[in-house]
Tab-separated table of C-alpha atoms and ligand atoms in Angstrom:
chain	number	residue	atom	x	y	z
O	1	MET	CA	8.519	22.433	-6.236
O	2	GLU	CA	9.430	20.521	-2.937
O	3	LYS	CA	12.701	18.292	-2.584
O	4	LEU	CA	13.400	16.577	0.452
O	5	VAL	CA	17.732	17.077	1.184
O	6	ILE	CA	19.666	15.033	2.961
O	7	ASN	CA	23.409	14.560	4.444
O	8	GLY	CA	24.017	10.767	4.537
O	9	GLY	CA	25.971	8.552	6.408
O	10	LYS	CA	24.920	8.908	10.499
O	11	SER	CA	23.203	6.301	12.051
O	12	ILE	CA	20.054	6.614	13.136
O	13	PHE	CA	19.112	5.582	16.994
O	14	GLY	CA	15.808	6.334	18.596
O	15	LYS	CA	11.860	4.997	17.965
O	16	VAL	CA	9.586	6.070	15.450
O	17	ASN	CA	5.588	5.461	15.879
O	18	ILE	CA	4.312	3.514	12.865
O	19	ASN	CA	0.947	4.609	11.287
O	20	GLY	CA	-2.509	3.214	10.150
O	21	ALA	CA	-2.101	0.845	7.096
O	22	LYS	CA	-1.886	2.720	3.533
O	23	ASN	CA	-3.465	0.208	2.035
O	24	ALA	CA	-5.986	-1.042	5.038
O	25	ALA	CA	-7.634	2.652	5.528
O	26	VAL	CA	-8.266	3.173	1.393
O	27	ALA	CA	-9.872	-0.031	1.513
O	28	ILE	CA	-11.818	0.389	4.378
O	29	LEU	CA	-13.123	3.993	3.644
O	30	PRO	CA	-14.842	3.254	0.506
O	31	ALA	CA	-15.850	0.110	2.286
O	32	ALA	CA	-17.893	2.152	4.496
O	33	ILE	CA	-19.796	3.486	2.047
O	34	ILE	CA	-21.770	0.387	1.879
O	35	ALA	CA	-23.701	1.321	5.165
O	36	SER	CA	-26.894	2.973	4.812
O	37	LYS	CA	-27.197	3.382	8.556
O	38	GLY	CA	-25.328	5.040	11.321
O	39	THR	CA	-22.033	6.508	11.145
O	40	SER	CA	-18.285	4.828	10.742
O	41	THR	CA	-15.488	6.416	12.885
O	42	VAL	CA	-12.519	5.067	11.262
O	43	ASP	CA	-9.002	5.287	13.854
O	44	ASN	CA	-5.818	4.869	12.959
O	45	ILE	CA	-5.676	6.558	9.123
O	46	PRO	CA	-2.263	7.492	8.073
O	47	ASN	CA	-2.411	11.553	7.007
O	48	ILE	CA	-1.412	11.213	3.890
O	49	GLU	CA	-2.506	11.771	0.147
O	50	ASP	CA	-3.785	9.138	-0.758
O	51	ILE	CA	-6.224	9.611	2.046
O	52	ASN	CA	-6.454	12.667	1.190
O	53	CYS	CA	-8.137	11.749	-1.915
O	54	ILE	CA	-10.333	9.934	-1.105
O	55	GLU	CA	-11.809	11.728	1.288
O	56	LYS	CA	-13.002	14.543	-1.114
O	57	ILE	CA	-14.250	11.180	-3.518
O	58	LEU	CA	-16.628	10.187	-0.653
O	59	LYS	CA	-17.903	14.316	-0.193
O	60	TYR	CA	-18.518	14.225	-3.914
O	61	LEU	CA	-20.456	11.332	-3.930
O	62	GLY	CA	-22.447	12.933	-0.939
O	63	CYS	CA	-21.190	11.380	2.415
O	64	LYS	CA	-20.719	13.515	5.623
O	65	VAL	CA	-16.992	13.706	6.240
O	66	GLU	CA	-15.637	14.715	9.231
O	67	LYS	CA	-11.871	14.552	10.346
O	68	ALA	CA	-9.450	14.370	13.270
O	69	SER	CA	-6.272	13.772	13.494
O	70	ASN	CA	-5.586	10.339	12.326
O	71	SER	CA	-9.377	9.732	12.349
O	72	ILE	CA	-12.153	9.894	10.236
O	73	THR	CA	-15.876	9.891	11.218
O	74	ILE	CA	-18.478	8.919	7.691
O	75	ASP	CA	-21.769	9.605	7.793
O	76	SER	CA	-22.304	8.033	4.270
O	77	THR	CA	-26.513	7.823	4.980
O	78	GLU	CA	-27.780	10.075	1.983
O	79	ILE	CA	-25.437	9.440	-0.755
O	80	THR	CA	-26.214	11.599	-3.897
O	81	THR	CA	-24.440	9.823	-7.163
O	82	THR	CA	-22.591	6.900	-7.979
O	83	ASN	CA	-20.688	8.314	-10.401
O	84	ALA	CA	-17.341	9.176	-9.419
O	85	ASP	CA	-17.119	12.140	-11.510
O	86	ILE	CA	-13.997	13.742	-10.136
O	87	GLU	CA	-10.399	13.968	-10.617
O	88	GLU	CA	-9.114	12.769	-7.765
O	89	VAL	CA	-9.891	8.579	-9.047
O	90	ARG	CA	-7.656	9.553	-11.124
O	91	LYS	CA	-4.676	9.830	-9.142
O	92	MET	CA	-4.800	6.897	-7.078
O	93	ARG	CA	-4.853	2.690	-7.450
O	94	ALA	CA	-7.413	2.616	-4.798
O	95	SER	CA	-10.193	4.305	-6.319
O	96	TYR	CA	-11.266	0.936	-7.746
O	97	TYR	CA	-12.550	0.367	-4.465
O	98	PHE	CA	-15.469	2.072	-4.967
O	99	LEU	CA	-16.441	0.529	-7.838
O	100	GLY	CA	-17.280	-2.621	-5.873
O	101	ALA	CA	-19.080	-0.456	-1.988
O	102	LEU	CA	-21.221	1.354	-4.792
O	103	LEU	CA	-22.170	-1.760	-6.273
O	104	ALA	CA	-22.658	-3.414	-3.406
O	105	ARG	CA	-25.501	-0.951	-2.319
O	106	PHE	CA	-26.911	0.954	-5.500
O	107	LYS	CA	-26.480	-1.936	-7.765
O	108	LYS	CA	-24.558	0.588	-9.756
O	109	ALA	CA	-21.096	2.632	-10.355
O	110	ARG	CA	-19.216	4.536	-12.340
O	111	VAL	CA	-15.646	5.093	-11.797
O	112	GLU	CA	-12.779	5.911	-14.154
O	113	LEU	CA	-9.988	4.016	-14.628
O	114	PRO	CA	-7.526	3.887	-11.425
O	115	GLY	CA	-3.834	6.212	-11.968
O	116	GLY	CA	-1.851	4.577	-9.059
O	117	CYS	CA	2.356	4.342	-9.310
O	118	PRO	CA	3.550	3.279	-12.779
O	119	ILE	CA	5.065	-0.056	-12.211
O	120	GLY	CA	3.839	-2.398	-14.780
O	121	VAL	CA	0.508	-2.934	-16.943
O	122	ARG	CA	-2.032	-2.922	-13.610
O	123	PRO	CA	-4.986	-4.639	-15.432
O	124	ILE	CA	-7.918	-5.097	-13.636
O	125	ASP	CA	-9.435	-7.758	-15.222
O	126	GLN	CA	-9.909	-10.122	-12.165
O	127	HIS	CA	-12.217	-7.116	-10.430
O	128	ILE	CA	-13.995	-7.466	-13.651
O	129	LYS	CA	-14.309	-11.350	-13.662
O	130	GLY	CA	-16.019	-11.112	-9.684
O	131	PHE	CA	-18.496	-8.478	-10.926
O	132	GLU	CA	-19.541	-10.040	-13.670
O	133	ALA	CA	-19.929	-13.704	-12.171
O	134	LEU	CA	-22.192	-12.165	-9.114
O	135	GLY	CA	-24.608	-10.787	-11.937
O	136	ALA	CA	-23.241	-7.122	-13.047
O	137	LYS	CA	-23.131	-6.156	-16.416
O	138	VAL	CA	-19.876	-3.887	-17.230
O	139	VAL	CA	-19.559	-2.008	-20.163
O	140	ILE	CA	-15.665	0.573	-19.668
O	141	GLU	CA	-16.631	3.444	-22.396
O	142	HIS	CA	-14.428	7.127	-22.104
O	143	GLY	CA	-11.951	5.803	-19.952
O	144	ALA	CA	-14.769	4.432	-16.820
O	145	VAL	CA	-15.545	1.161	-15.856
O	146	ASN	CA	-19.399	1.344	-15.922
O	147	LEU	CA	-21.572	-1.113	-13.685
O	148	THR	CA	-25.183	-1.724	-13.579
O	149	ALA	CA	-27.637	-5.159	-12.398
O	150	ASP	CA	-30.855	-5.921	-11.194
O	151	GLU	CA	-30.238	-7.582	-8.091
O	152	LEU	CA	-26.263	-9.286	-7.346
O	153	ILE	CA	-26.111	-13.422	-6.518
O	154	GLY	CA	-23.601	-15.084	-4.734
O	155	THR	CA	-21.590	-17.828	-6.501
O	156	SER	CA	-18.192	-19.604	-6.552
O	157	ILE	CA	-15.644	-17.176	-8.026
O	158	TYR	CA	-11.444	-18.557	-9.109
O	159	PHE	CA	-9.318	-15.469	-9.479
O	160	ASP	CA	-6.733	-16.628	-11.951
O	161	VAL	CA	-4.186	-14.384	-10.002
O	162	VAL	CA	-3.739	-13.741	-6.215
O	163	SER	CA	-4.736	-9.837	-6.252
O	164	VAL	CA	-5.425	-7.798	-3.533
O	165	GLY	CA	-7.323	-5.126	-4.913
O	166	ALA	CA	-9.951	-7.563	-6.713
O	167	THR	CA	-9.699	-9.661	-3.910
O	168	ILE	CA	-10.616	-6.869	-1.372
O	169	ASN	CA	-13.044	-4.900	-4.766
O	170	VAL	CA	-15.633	-8.270	-4.950
O	171	MET	CA	-15.730	-8.867	-1.281
O	172	LEU	CA	-17.266	-5.614	-1.096
O	173	ALA	CA	-19.280	-6.067	-3.979
O	174	ALA	CA	-20.574	-9.742	-2.644
O	175	THR	CA	-21.418	-8.509	1.191
O	176	LEU	CA	-25.325	-7.684	0.357
O	177	ALA	CA	-25.527	-10.108	-2.290
O	178	LYS	CA	-28.330	-13.227	-1.702
O	179	GLY	CA	-26.955	-16.484	-0.767
O	180	VAL	CA	-23.203	-17.546	-0.282
O	181	THR	CA	-20.362	-16.275	-2.324
O	182	VAL	CA	-16.571	-18.113	-2.395
O	183	LEU	CA	-13.658	-16.454	-2.986
O	184	GLU	CA	-10.890	-19.197	-4.345
O	185	ASN	CA	-7.363	-17.675	-4.264
O	186	SER	CA	-7.698	-14.791	-2.721
O	187	ALA	CA	-5.075	-12.836	-1.482
O	188	LYS	CA	-4.283	-13.082	2.464
O	189	GLU	CA	-2.752	-9.501	2.821
O	190	PRO	CA	-3.038	-8.558	6.793
O	191	HIS	CA	-5.051	-5.655	5.273
O	192	VAL	CA	-7.889	-8.034	3.108
O	193	VAL	CA	-8.212	-9.498	6.904
O	194	ASP	CA	-8.815	-6.027	7.619
O	195	VAL	CA	-11.124	-4.457	5.565
O	196	ALA	CA	-13.356	-7.620	6.398
O	197	ASN	CA	-13.563	-7.461	10.004
O	198	PHE	CA	-14.134	-3.679	9.281
O	199	LEU	CA	-17.335	-5.111	7.134
O	200	ASN	CA	-18.078	-7.856	9.770
O	201	SER	CA	-17.587	-4.715	12.216
O	202	MET	CA	-20.843	-3.414	10.198
O	203	GLY	CA	-22.742	-6.163	9.913
O	204	ALA	CA	-21.608	-7.735	6.977
O	205	ASN	CA	-20.743	-12.127	7.361
O	206	ILE	CA	-17.460	-12.634	6.008
O	207	LYS	CA	-15.099	-15.975	7.423
O	208	GLY	CA	-11.418	-16.778	5.383
O	209	ALA	CA	-10.503	-14.173	5.118
O	210	GLY	CA	-6.393	-13.866	6.006
O	211	THR	CA	-6.635	-17.639	3.966
O	212	ASP	CA	-6.913	-18.336	0.439
O	213	THR	CA	-10.727	-19.099	0.285
O	214	ILE	CA	-13.549	-16.552	1.448
O	215	LYS	CA	-16.938	-17.155	2.266
O	216	ILE	CA	-19.153	-13.740	2.494
O	217	THR	CA	-23.060	-14.575	3.221
O	218	GLY	CA	-24.791	-11.931	1.741
O	219	VAL	CA	-27.099	-9.807	4.608
O	220	GLU	CA	-29.748	-6.876	4.208
O	221	GLU	CA	-28.103	-4.501	4.669
O	222	LEU	CA	-24.511	-3.277	6.990
O	223	THR	CA	-24.659	-0.284	9.776
O	224	GLY	CA	-21.520	2.179	10.473
O	225	CYS	CA	-19.475	1.602	13.147
O	226	ASN	CA	-16.223	2.475	15.145
O	227	TYR	CA	-12.676	0.563	13.711
O	228	SER	CA	-9.511	0.866	14.489
O	229	ALA	CA	-6.730	-0.051	10.763
O	230	ILE	CA	-4.484	-2.045	11.410
O	231	PRO	CA	-0.096	-0.503	11.501
O	232	ASP	CA	1.388	0.080	8.450
O	233	GLN	CA	3.626	-3.193	7.610
O	234	ILE	CA	5.111	-1.184	4.905
O	235	GLU	CA	6.336	1.997	6.799
O	236	ALA	CA	6.844	-0.020	9.460
O	237	GLY	CA	9.301	-2.578	6.726
O	238	THR	CA	10.676	0.848	5.572
O	239	PHE	CA	11.619	1.764	8.841
O	240	MET	CA	13.446	-1.424	9.654
O	241	ILE	CA	15.576	-1.477	6.277
O	242	ALA	CA	16.792	2.440	6.790
O	243	THR	CA	18.245	1.268	10.166
O	244	ALA	CA	19.418	-1.894	8.528
O	245	ALA	CA	21.238	0.335	6.392
O	246	CYS	CA	22.014	3.383	8.623
O	247	GLY	CA	23.085	1.108	11.625
O	248	GLY	CA	22.063	2.168	14.806
O	249	GLU	CA	19.125	1.057	16.955
O	250	VAL	CA	15.833	1.439	16.603
O	251	ILE	CA	12.098	1.000	18.239
O	252	ILE	CA	9.397	0.572	15.763
O	253	ASN	CA	6.229	1.168	17.710
O	254	ASN	CA	2.974	0.220	16.794
O	255	VAL	CA	3.435	-2.436	14.855
O	256	ILE	CA	1.925	-6.694	14.755
O	257	PRO	CA	5.538	-8.183	14.556
O	258	LYS	CA	3.797	-11.563	13.049
O	259	HIS	CA	3.076	-9.425	9.943
O	260	LEU	CA	6.781	-8.262	9.331
O	261	GLU	CA	7.762	-11.792	9.648
O	262	SER	CA	9.305	-12.178	6.254
O	263	ILE	CA	10.807	-9.078	6.522
O	264	SER	CA	12.665	-9.156	9.981
O	265	ALA	CA	13.258	-12.880	8.340
O	266	LYS	CA	15.184	-11.493	5.369
O	267	LEU	CA	17.491	-8.581	7.221
O	268	ILE	CA	18.260	-10.790	10.058
O	269	GLU	CA	19.804	-12.857	7.100
O	270	MET	CA	21.757	-10.474	6.154
O	271	GLY	CA	23.372	-10.037	9.350
O	272	ALA	CA	21.251	-7.617	11.054
O	273	GLU	CA	19.583	-8.601	14.860
O	274	VAL	CA	15.921	-8.030	15.001
O	275	ILE	CA	14.256	-8.311	18.817
O	276	GLU	CA	10.314	-8.650	18.140
O	277	HIS	CA	8.117	-7.265	20.916
O	278	ASP	CA	4.319	-7.370	21.880
O	279	ASP	CA	4.113	-4.253	19.432
O	280	ALA	CA	6.628	-3.125	18.436
O	281	VAL	CA	10.490	-4.486	16.819
O	282	THR	CA	13.409	-3.395	18.160
O	283	ILE	CA	16.197	-2.897	15.161
O	284	LYS	CA	19.827	-3.224	15.503
O	285	SER	CA	22.919	-2.880	12.906
O	286	LYS	CA	26.366	-3.113	12.852
O	287	GLY	CA	29.122	-3.005	10.143
O	288	ARG	CA	28.973	-4.272	6.642
O	289	LEU	CA	25.624	-6.699	6.320
O	290	LYS	CA	25.747	-9.488	3.589
O	291	GLY	CA	24.204	-9.278	0.374
O	292	VAL	CA	21.138	-11.180	-0.010
O	293	ASN	CA	18.436	-12.957	-2.538
O	294	ILE	CA	15.256	-12.057	-2.579
O	295	LYS	CA	12.214	-13.194	-4.365
O	296	THR	CA	8.855	-10.858	-3.868
O	297	LEU	CA	5.630	-13.257	-3.503
O	298	PRO	CA	1.952	-12.124	-2.294
O	299	TYR	CA	1.723	-12.185	1.210
O	300	PRO	CA	3.026	-14.306	3.874
O	301	GLY	CA	6.383	-13.341	0.681
O	302	PHE	CA	8.167	-10.633	0.782
O	303	PRO	CA	6.075	-7.830	-0.675
O	304	THR	CA	6.947	-6.391	-2.569
O	305	ASP	CA	6.282	-2.885	-1.958
O	306	LEU	CA	9.368	-2.961	0.661
O	307	GLN	CA	11.446	-4.136	-2.727
O	308	GLN	CA	13.242	-1.101	-3.792
O	309	PRO	CA	14.010	-0.607	-0.620
O	310	MET	CA	15.497	-3.246	0.092
O	311	SER	CA	17.703	-3.297	-3.211
O	312	THR	CA	19.148	0.575	-1.840
O	313	LEU	CA	19.841	-2.033	1.298
O	314	SER	CA	21.751	-4.473	-0.898
O	315	THR	CA	23.887	-1.761	-2.243
O	316	ILE	CA	25.849	-1.608	-0.240
O	317	ALA	CA	25.602	-5.300	1.614
O	318	GLU	CA	29.254	-7.631	0.750
O	319	GLY	CA	29.183	-9.573	-2.626
O	320	ARG	CA	26.050	-10.053	-4.678
O	321	SER	CA	22.156	-9.470	-4.069
O	322	ILE	CA	19.827	-10.947	-6.919
O	323	ILE	CA	16.558	-9.593	-6.568
O	324	ASN	CA	13.624	-11.174	-8.328
O	325	GLU	CA	10.793	-9.080	-8.987
O	326	SER	CA	7.332	-11.822	-9.496
O	327	ILE	CA	4.736	-9.246	-9.149
O	328	TYR	CA	5.312	-6.348	-11.161
O	329	GLU	CA	7.547	-6.061	-14.579
O	330	SER	CA	8.357	-2.166	-14.430
O	331	ARG	CA	9.058	-1.683	-10.183
O	332	PHE	CA	12.771	-1.243	-11.405
O	333	LYS	CA	12.871	2.193	-12.362
O	334	HIS	CA	14.898	3.161	-8.997
O	335	VAL	CA	17.669	1.418	-10.176
O	336	ASP	CA	19.173	4.210	-12.725
O	337	GLU	CA	18.629	6.458	-9.599
O	338	LEU	CA	20.777	4.456	-7.380
O	339	LYS	CA	23.302	4.013	-10.466
O	340	LYS	CA	23.407	7.469	-10.085
O	341	MET	CA	25.215	6.925	-6.377
O	342	GLY	CA	27.842	4.943	-7.494
O	343	ALA	CA	25.988	1.645	-7.221
O	344	THR	CA	26.358	-1.521	-9.086
O	345	ILE	CA	23.120	-2.904	-10.431
O	346	LYS	CA	22.425	-4.968	-13.382
O	347	VAL	CA	18.826	-5.166	-14.336
O	348	GLU	CA	17.426	-8.339	-16.761
O	349	GLY	CA	13.735	-8.923	-17.134
O	350	ARG	CA	12.577	-8.786	-13.524
O	351	ILE	CA	15.624	-10.054	-11.700
O	352	ALA	CA	17.838	-7.439	-10.516
O	353	ILE	CA	21.584	-8.364	-9.629
O	354	ILE	CA	23.495	-5.952	-7.299
O	355	ASP	CA	27.047	-6.063	-6.620
O	356	GLY	CA	27.606	-4.569	-3.258
O	357	VAL	CA	30.166	-0.887	-3.277
O	358	GLU	CA	31.429	-0.142	0.196
O	359	THR	CA	29.151	3.403	-0.169
O	360	LEU	CA	26.494	5.333	-1.916
O	361	THR	CA	27.616	9.401	-2.623
O	362	GLY	CA	25.097	11.550	-3.090
O	363	ALA	CA	23.328	13.227	-5.902
O	364	GLN	CA	20.592	14.829	-7.048
O	365	VAL	CA	17.778	11.829	-7.907
O	366	ARG	CA	14.068	11.309	-8.572
O	367	ALA	CA	11.107	9.555	-6.557
O	368	THR	CA	9.938	7.684	-9.965
O	369	ASP	CA	7.132	5.914	-7.457
O	370	LEU	CA	5.949	5.850	-4.077
O	371	ARG	CA	8.510	3.085	-3.017
O	372	ALA	CA	10.652	4.244	-5.627
O	373	GLY	CA	10.967	7.657	-2.967
O	374	ALA	CA	11.436	5.429	0.228
O	375	ALA	CA	14.163	3.551	-1.462
O	376	MET	CA	16.065	6.728	-2.520
O	377	VAL	CA	15.263	8.333	1.054
O	378	ILE	CA	17.564	5.588	1.997
O	379	ALA	CA	19.770	5.807	0.076
O	380	GLY	CA	20.441	9.627	0.577
O	381	LEU	CA	19.998	8.241	4.233
O	382	ILE	CA	23.281	5.937	3.879
O	383	ALA	CA	25.556	8.105	0.924
O	384	ASN	CA	28.295	10.344	1.544
O	385	GLY	CA	27.708	14.343	1.208
O	386	THR	CA	24.423	15.875	-0.156
O	387	THR	CA	21.242	13.585	-1.951
O	388	ILE	CA	18.767	16.027	-3.569
O	389	VAL	CA	15.115	13.771	-3.968
O	390	GLU	CA	13.029	15.320	-6.157
O	391	GLY	CA	8.990	14.393	-7.129
O	392	ILE	CA	8.434	13.818	-3.312
O	393	GLU	CA	4.333	14.086	-4.639
O	394	HIS	CA	4.519	10.482	-4.752
O	395	ILE	CA	6.485	9.621	-1.540
O	396	ASP	CA	3.924	12.192	0.281
O	397	ARG	CA	1.459	9.654	-1.356
O	398	GLY	CA	2.297	7.431	1.612
O	399	TYR	CA	4.527	8.474	4.330
O	400	PRO	CA	2.884	10.903	6.386
O	401	ASN	CA	5.623	13.631	7.092
O	402	ILE	CA	8.732	10.637	6.076
O	403	GLU	CA	11.466	13.713	6.554
O	404	ASN	CA	10.253	14.745	10.722
O	405	LYS	CA	10.412	10.800	11.616
O	406	PHE	CA	13.816	10.357	10.209
O	407	LYS	CA	14.616	13.237	11.727
O	408	ALA	CA	13.696	12.579	15.000
O	409	LEU	CA	15.831	9.453	14.755
O	410	GLY	CA	19.017	11.637	14.238
O	411	ALA	CA	19.264	11.927	10.319
O	412	ASP	CA	19.728	15.132	9.281
O	413	ILE	CA	17.092	15.287	6.567
O	414	LYS	CA	14.763	18.363	5.253
O	415	ARG	CA	12.134	19.426	3.077
O	416	ILE	CA	12.875	22.506	0.911
O	417	TYR	CA	10.722	24.721	-1.376
O	418	GLU	CA	11.922	26.091	-4.371
M	501	EPU	N1	-3.541	-8.600	-11.909
M	501	EPU	C1	-4.203	-8.926	-12.546
M	501	EPU	N2	-5.415	-8.669	-12.566
M	501	EPU	C2	-6.163	-8.088	-12.046
M	501	EPU	C3	-5.516	-7.664	-10.736
M	501	EPU	C4	-3.773	-7.458	-10.787
M	501	EPU	O1	-3.836	-9.448	-13.443
M	501	EPU	O2	-7.487	-8.076	-12.029
M	501	EPU	C5	-1.728	-8.800	-10.899
M	501	EPU	C6	-1.361	-7.374	-11.137
M	501	EPU	O3	-0.718	-6.788	-12.431
M	501	EPU	C7	0.073	-7.848	-10.382
M	501	EPU	C8	-0.601	-9.177	-9.608
M	501	EPU	O4	-1.589	-9.542	-9.827
M	501	EPU	O5	0.943	-8.011	-11.345
M	501	EPU	C9	-0.990	-8.335	-8.401
M	501	EPU	O6	-1.689	-7.176	-8.096
M	501	EPU	P1	-2.585	-6.317	-7.082
M	501	EPU	O7	-4.091	-6.637	-7.535
M	501	EPU	O8	-2.485	-7.261	-5.734
M	501	EPU	O9	-2.599	-4.836	-6.929
M	501	EPU	P2	-2.980	-3.986	-6.070
M	501	EPU	O10	-4.751	-4.392	-5.402
M	501	EPU	O11	-3.807	-3.263	-7.346
M	501	EPU	C10	-2.043	-3.567	-3.709
M	501	EPU	C11	-1.432	-2.416	-3.615
M	501	EPU	C12	-0.217	-2.233	-4.029
M	501	EPU	C13	0.470	-3.111	-3.989
M	501	EPU	C14	-0.012	-4.400	-4.274
M	501	EPU	C15	0.741	-6.237	-4.656
M	501	EPU	C16	-3.537	-1.031	-2.778
M	501	EPU	C17	-4.167	0.236	-3.058
M	501	EPU	N3	-2.494	-0.948	-3.743
M	501	EPU	O12	-2.745	-3.161	-5.047
M	501	EPU	O13	0.202	-1.409	-2.995
M	501	EPU	O14	2.252	-3.163	-4.448
M	501	EPU	O15	-1.426	-4.910	-3.564
M	501	EPU	O16	1.049	-6.158	-2.781
M	501	EPU	O17	-3.705	-1.661	-1.660
M	501	EPU	C18	2.060	0.434	-2.944
M	501	EPU	O18	1.291	0.846	-1.538
M	501	EPU	O19	2.916	1.580	-3.245
M	501	EPU	C19	1.765	-0.398	-3.511
M	501	EPU	C20	1.829	-0.480	-5.125
């Protein structure tokens, strides 16, 4: 079993390079299979477990895939099956994007219901509603979603909830549909825009991504292209929060500062300094920060994916912090772990009330999901003494090289194999 061992209590200084966005890459690579001509090379792909899973699924479907250090080339001209009957599908959430992509190109798809972090119920009813509205027949049996359609015809779809996954998936399905599809109440996350830009580079006609109304005019076919994924807003935010928590000064390179505004604003409110550059931010933090109130919301609100790291920071801030998790009902599994380290937190439904303590103390803790893992690493970095983080396979799904990046900033952190 692999674990992280952290001797905490040190400030961090230096520079860190942020990788390409996980949640953009895991949608762009399945989207590439819509191309029936040419190959696509996608750059700025993070080296994480979720991408390894996507690569295996692509190969299973018949794509030729070549991986370089941080780019992937996909030749999807000869797909051999539309039935993604491979266990990697169950290991991650984003495997559901193969439904939209296969449906678009072949008018049929079979993909098992997705896995992913245990942070709530996570239904896919809005994806299904969109596929059905475009003309697909949807049957769920033996744990898999089966889609078939004679043809897909553009229509107007209003999402009942703002969903990143449903917005992207229905956008994929509509790229080759006849006529015009209008998606209302769409998610506005940067990765939704990134996937639309990628599809447009392959020849799609998508307008309005980044607003709540996306208009997709169906085209005949897509052709492979060269593309570079956006930087990971959540990895960047994790390093910003870690710097605010540990104290120190870190330049976070390869970011789009605009995507980080909700995070910068909260850290500034707590007393940290954030300086924006063209494609970097500097964060400086000294002394104890002040408690803060946060409500997670769809973009451009505060991202749910940074709620857990932010609650670690709040455990040592002065005064009371109130954190309202409005997206996922079970995204507080890290709280019991933080309590083992001396944090004072009370959870009532979707609200965590955190009364700041002077410091945390090292303990043996568990990463219960990906971002809970990041929260525990930050807790270990600030705690007095030694923290052992177990369950780090969750962290490896989304953070490339987390221990080496923190080590380069002066943290005492290593991976052990037992
Ligand atoms: N929802 C529905 N029905 C649906 C789809 C979603 O009710 O058909 C609800 C969800 O239960 C949730 C809310 O809508 O309460 C938002 O869910 P969304 O669909 O936006 O989430 P997702 O697409 O499954 C992606 C990211 C998550 C991130 C969320 C929110 C990927 C692969 N995952 O999930 O990332 O938390 O958007 O921003 O893109 C992570 O990276 O750690 C992670 C969990």
